[in-house]
Coordinates of N, CA and C in Angstrom, one line a residue:
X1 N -11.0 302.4 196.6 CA -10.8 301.5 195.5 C -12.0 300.7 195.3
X2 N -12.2 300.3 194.4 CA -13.5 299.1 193.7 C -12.8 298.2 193.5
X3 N -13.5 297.2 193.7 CA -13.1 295.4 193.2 C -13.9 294.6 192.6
X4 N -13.6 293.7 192.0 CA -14.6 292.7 191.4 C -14.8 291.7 192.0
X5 N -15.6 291.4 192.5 CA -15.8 289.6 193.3 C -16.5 289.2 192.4
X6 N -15.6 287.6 193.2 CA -16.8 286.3 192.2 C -16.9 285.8 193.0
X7 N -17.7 285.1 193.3 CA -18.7 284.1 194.2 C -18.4 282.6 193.7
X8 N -18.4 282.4 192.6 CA -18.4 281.3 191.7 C -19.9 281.1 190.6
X9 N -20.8 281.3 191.5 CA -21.7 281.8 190.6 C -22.3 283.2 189.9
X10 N -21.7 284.2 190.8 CA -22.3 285.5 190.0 C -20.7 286.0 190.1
X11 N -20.8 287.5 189.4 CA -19.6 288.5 190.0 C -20.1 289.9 190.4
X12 N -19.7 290.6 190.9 CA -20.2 292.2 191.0 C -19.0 292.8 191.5
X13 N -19.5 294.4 191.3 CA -19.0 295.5 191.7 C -19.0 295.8 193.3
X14 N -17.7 296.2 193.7 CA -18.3 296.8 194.7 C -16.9 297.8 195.3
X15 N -17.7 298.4 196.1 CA -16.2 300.1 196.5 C -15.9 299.3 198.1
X16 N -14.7 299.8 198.2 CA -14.2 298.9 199.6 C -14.1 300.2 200.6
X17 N -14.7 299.9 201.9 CA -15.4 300.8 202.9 C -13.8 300.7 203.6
X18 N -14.1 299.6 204.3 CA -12.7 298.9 205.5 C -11.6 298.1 204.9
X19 N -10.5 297.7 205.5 CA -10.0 296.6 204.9 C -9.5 295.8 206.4
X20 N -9.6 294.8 206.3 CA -9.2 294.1 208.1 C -8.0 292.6 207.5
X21 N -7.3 293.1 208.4 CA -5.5 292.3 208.2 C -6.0 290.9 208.9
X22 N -4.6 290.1 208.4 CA -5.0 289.0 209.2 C -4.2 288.5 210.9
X23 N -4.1 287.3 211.7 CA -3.8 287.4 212.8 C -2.4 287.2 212.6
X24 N -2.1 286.2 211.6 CA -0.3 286.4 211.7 C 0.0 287.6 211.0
X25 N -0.3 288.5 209.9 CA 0.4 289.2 209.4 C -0.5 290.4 209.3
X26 N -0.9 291.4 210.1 CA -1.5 292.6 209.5 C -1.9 292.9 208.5
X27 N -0.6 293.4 208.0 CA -0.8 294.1 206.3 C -1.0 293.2 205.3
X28 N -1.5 292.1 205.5 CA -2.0 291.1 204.2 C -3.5 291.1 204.7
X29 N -4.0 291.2 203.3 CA -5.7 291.6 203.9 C -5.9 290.7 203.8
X30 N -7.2 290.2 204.8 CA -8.0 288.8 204.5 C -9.5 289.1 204.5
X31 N -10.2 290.2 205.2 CA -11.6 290.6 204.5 C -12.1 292.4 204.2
X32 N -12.5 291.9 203.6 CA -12.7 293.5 203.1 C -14.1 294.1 203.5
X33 N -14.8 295.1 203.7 CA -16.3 295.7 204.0 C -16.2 296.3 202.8
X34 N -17.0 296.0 202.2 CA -17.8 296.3 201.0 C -18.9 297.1 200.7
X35 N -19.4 297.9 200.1 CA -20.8 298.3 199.6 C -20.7 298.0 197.6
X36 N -21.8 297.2 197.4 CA -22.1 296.9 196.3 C -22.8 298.4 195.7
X37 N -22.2 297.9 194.1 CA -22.3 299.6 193.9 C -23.5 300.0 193.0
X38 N -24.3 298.5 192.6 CA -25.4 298.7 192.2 C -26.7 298.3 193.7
X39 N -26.5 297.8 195.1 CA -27.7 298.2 195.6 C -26.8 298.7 196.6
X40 N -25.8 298.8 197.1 CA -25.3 299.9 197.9 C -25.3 299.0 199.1
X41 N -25.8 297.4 199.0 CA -25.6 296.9 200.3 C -24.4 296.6 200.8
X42 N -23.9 296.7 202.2 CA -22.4 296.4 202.7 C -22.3 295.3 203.6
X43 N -21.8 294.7 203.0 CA -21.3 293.1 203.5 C -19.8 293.2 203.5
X44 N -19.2 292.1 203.8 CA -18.0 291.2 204.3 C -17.8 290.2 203.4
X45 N -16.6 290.9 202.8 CA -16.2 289.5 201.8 C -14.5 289.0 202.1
X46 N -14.4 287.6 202.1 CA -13.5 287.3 202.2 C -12.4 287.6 201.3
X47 N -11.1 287.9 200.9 CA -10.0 288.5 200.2 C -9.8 287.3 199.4
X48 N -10.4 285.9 199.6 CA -9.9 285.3 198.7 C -11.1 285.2 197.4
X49 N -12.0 285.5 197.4 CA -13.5 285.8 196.6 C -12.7 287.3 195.7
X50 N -12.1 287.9 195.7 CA -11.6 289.2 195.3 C -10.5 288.8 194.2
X51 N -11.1 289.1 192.5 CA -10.5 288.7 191.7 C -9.7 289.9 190.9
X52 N -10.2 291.3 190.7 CA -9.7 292.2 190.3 C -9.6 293.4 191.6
X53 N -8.5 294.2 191.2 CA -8.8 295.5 192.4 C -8.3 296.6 191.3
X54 N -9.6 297.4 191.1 CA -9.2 298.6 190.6 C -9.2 300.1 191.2
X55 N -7.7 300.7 191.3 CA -7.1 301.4 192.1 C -7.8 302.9 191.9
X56 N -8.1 303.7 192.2 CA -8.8 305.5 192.4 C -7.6 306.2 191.1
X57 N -8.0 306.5 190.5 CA -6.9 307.3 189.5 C -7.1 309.4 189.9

């Protein structure tokens, strides 16, 4: 899947590698591994920076 993050100052693209649950509840995501889809770098963004999620058709 791809997502949109905002930072508050910028937004970008990026495709989600991992997805990591949290300690009380698993299946509620709280960070995601990312690769940005224009320099391909992969970082860690927190779930609450994640404004849109667009699903694989």
């Amino acid at each position: 899947m791809t997502m949109i993050v905002d930072d508050g100052s910028d937004w970008r693209m990026a495709d989600v590698i991992w997805v990591d649950g949290g300690a009380r509840n698993p299946r509620v995501p709280t960070l995601f591994q990312v690769a940005d889809v224009d320099t391909g770098t992969i970082t860690w963004v927190n779930a609450d920076l994640v404004t849109h999620i667009v699903p694989m058709t």
